[in-house]
CSV table of C-alpha atoms in Angstrom, one decimal:
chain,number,residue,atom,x,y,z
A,23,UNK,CA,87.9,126.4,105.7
A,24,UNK,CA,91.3,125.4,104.4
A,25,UNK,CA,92.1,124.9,100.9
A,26,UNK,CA,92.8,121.1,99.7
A,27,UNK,CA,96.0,120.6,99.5
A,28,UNK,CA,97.4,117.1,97.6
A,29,UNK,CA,100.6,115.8,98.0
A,30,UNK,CA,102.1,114.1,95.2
A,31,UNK,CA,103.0,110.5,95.8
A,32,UNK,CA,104.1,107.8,93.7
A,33,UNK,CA,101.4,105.2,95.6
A,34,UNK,CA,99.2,104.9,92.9
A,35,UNK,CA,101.5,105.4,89.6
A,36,UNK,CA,103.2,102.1,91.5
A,37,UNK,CA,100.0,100.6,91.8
A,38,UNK,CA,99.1,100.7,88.2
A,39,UNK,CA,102.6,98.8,87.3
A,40,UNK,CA,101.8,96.5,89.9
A,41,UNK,CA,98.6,96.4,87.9
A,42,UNK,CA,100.6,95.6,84.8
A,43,UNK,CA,102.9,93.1,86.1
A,44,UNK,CA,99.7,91.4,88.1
A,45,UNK,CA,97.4,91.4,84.8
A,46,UNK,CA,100.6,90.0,82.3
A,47,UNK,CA,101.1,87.0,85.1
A,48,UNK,CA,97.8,86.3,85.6
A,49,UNK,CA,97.3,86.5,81.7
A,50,UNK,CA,100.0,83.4,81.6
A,51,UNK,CA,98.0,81.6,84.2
A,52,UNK,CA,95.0,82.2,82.1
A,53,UNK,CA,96.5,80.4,79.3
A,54,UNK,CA,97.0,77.1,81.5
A,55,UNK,CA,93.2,77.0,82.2
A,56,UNK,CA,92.4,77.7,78.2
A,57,UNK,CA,94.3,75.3,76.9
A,58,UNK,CA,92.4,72.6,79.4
A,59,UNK,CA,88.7,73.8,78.1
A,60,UNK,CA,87.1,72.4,75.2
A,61,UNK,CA,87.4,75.8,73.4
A,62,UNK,CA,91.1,75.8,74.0
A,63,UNK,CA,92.3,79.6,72.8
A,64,UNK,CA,89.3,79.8,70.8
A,65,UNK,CA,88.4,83.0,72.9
A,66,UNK,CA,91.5,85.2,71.7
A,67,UNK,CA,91.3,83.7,67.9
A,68,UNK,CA,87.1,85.1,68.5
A,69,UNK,CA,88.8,88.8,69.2
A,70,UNK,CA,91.5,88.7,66.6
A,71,UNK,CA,88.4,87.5,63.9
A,72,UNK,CA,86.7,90.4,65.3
A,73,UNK,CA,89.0,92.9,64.9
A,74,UNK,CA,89.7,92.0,60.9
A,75,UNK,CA,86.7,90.8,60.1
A,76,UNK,CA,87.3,87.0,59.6
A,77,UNK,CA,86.2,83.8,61.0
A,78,UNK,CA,88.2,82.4,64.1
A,79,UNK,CA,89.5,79.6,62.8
A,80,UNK,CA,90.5,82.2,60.1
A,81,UNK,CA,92.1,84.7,62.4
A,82,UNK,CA,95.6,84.9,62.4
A,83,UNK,CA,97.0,83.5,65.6
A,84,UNK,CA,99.6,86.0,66.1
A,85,UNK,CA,97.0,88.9,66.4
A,86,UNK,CA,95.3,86.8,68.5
A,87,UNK,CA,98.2,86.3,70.8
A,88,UNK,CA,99.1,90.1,70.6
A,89,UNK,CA,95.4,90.9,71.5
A,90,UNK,CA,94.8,88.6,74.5
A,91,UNK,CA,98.4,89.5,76.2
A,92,UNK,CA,97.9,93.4,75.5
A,93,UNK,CA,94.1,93.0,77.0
A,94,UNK,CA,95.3,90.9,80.0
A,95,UNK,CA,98.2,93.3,81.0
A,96,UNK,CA,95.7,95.8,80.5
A,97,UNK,CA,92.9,95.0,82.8
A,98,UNK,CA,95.3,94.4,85.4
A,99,UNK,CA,95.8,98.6,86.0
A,100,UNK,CA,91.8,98.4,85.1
A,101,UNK,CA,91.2,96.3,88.2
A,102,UNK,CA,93.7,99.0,90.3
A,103,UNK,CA,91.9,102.0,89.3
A,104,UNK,CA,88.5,99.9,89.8
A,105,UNK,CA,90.1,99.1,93.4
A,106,UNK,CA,91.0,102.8,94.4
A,107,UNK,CA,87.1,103.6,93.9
A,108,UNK,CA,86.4,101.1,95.9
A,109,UNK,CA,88.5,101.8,98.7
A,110,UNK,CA,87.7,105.3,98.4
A,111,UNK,CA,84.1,104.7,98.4
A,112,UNK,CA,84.2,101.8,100.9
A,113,UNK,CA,87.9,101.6,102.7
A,114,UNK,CA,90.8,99.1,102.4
A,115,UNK,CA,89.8,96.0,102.8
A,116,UNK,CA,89.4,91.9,101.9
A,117,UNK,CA,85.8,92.9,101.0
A,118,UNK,CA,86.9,95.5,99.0
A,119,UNK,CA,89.1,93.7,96.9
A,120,UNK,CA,86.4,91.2,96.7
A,121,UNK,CA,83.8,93.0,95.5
A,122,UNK,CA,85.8,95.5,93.2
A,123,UNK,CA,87.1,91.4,91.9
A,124,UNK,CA,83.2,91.0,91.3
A,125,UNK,CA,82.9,94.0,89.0
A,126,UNK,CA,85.6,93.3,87.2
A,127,UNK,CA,84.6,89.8,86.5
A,128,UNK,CA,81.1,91.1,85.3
A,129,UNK,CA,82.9,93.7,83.1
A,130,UNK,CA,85.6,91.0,81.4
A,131,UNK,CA,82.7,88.1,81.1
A,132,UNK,CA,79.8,91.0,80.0
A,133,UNK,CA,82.5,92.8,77.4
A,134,UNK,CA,83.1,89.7,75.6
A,135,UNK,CA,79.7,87.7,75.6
A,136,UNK,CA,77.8,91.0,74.8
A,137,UNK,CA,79.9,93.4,72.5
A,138,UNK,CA,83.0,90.9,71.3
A,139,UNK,CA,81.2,87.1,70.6
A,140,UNK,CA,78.3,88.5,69.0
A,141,UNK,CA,80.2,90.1,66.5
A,142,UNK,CA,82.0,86.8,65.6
A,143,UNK,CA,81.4,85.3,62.1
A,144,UNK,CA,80.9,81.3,61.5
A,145,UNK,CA,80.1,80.2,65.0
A,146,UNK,CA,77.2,78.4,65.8
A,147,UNK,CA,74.3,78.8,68.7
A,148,UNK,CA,76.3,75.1,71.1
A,149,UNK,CA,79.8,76.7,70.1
A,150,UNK,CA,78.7,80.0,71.3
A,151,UNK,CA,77.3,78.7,74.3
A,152,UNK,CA,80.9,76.6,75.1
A,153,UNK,CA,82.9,79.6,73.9
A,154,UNK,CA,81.1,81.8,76.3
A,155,UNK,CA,81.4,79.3,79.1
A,156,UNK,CA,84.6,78.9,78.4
A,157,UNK,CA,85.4,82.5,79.1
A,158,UNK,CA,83.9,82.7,82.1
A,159,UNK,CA,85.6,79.7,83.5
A,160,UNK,CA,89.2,81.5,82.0
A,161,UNK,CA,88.4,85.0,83.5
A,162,UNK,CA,87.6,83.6,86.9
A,163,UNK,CA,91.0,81.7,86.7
A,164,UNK,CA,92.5,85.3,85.7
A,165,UNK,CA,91.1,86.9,88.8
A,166,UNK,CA,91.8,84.2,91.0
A,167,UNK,CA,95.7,85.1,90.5
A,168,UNK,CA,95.2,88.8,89.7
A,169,UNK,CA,93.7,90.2,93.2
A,170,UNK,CA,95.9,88.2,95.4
A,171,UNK,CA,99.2,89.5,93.3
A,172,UNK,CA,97.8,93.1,93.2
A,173,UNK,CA,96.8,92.8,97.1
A,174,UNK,CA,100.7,91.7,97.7
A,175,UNK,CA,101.9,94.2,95.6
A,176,UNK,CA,100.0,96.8,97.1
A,177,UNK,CA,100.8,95.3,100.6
A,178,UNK,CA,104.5,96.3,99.7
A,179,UNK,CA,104.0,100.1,98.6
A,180,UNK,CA,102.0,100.7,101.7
């Protein structure tokens, strides 16, 4: 039996900043679909209220800002690593990045409706309910750009 032997390649470091770049682009996207729902940004003011402790309409909208666009940049190298599992586990391909796609949207929509919006002060049970529709509908829109940028970017390093 020979002993494993790994080469070091740059493929997945470049991966991860294509992760980076994917996530902070698709963030911007995000924001378009947002600012169209009846919750607007309400979902970033929700973290930022979390995080000191104040109501959203309290929260200041800076934090907020700095907290969704450091999140969305960073689930973009979340989705990579999520993606080399995958095609580890089940080999390159559409359905791969699919399904890896479906994980991570379970993972962004459960973090936030079930550790993040219950935490919030001041909202009620209908605003809740809109706020976490909202979400979904905004981290389906993220997703939607994300793969196919990280699929092209990956395309290239191959």
């Amino acid at each position: 039996m020979e002993p494993l032997v790994a080469t070091p390649s740059f493929a997945v470091p470049l991966r991860l900043v294509v992760g980076v770049v994917a996530g902070t682009i698709a963030t911007f996207a995000m924001d378009g679909v947002m600012t169209r729902l009846p919750e607007g940004m309400t979902p970033p003011l929700v973290a930022a209220g979390v995080l000191t402790d104040r109501r959203p309409g309290d929260a200041h909208p800076r934090l907020a800002a700095v907290a969704h666009y450091l999140a969305g940049g960073a689930s973009g190298p979340l989705y990579v690593t999520l993606l080399l599992f995958g095609e580890a586990l089940l080999g390159v391909s559409v359905s791969t990045y699919l399904f890896t796609a479906a994980v991570m949207y379970l993972a962004m929509v459960g973090f936030f409706t079930v550790v993040v919006l219950p935490q919030a002060r001041g909202l009620g049970r209908s605003r809740i309910e809109r706020i976490r529709l909202d979400w979904a509908l905004s981290a389906a829109a993220y997703l939607a750009i994300l793969v196919p940028l990280v699929a092209i970017g990956s395309g290239y390093l191959q």
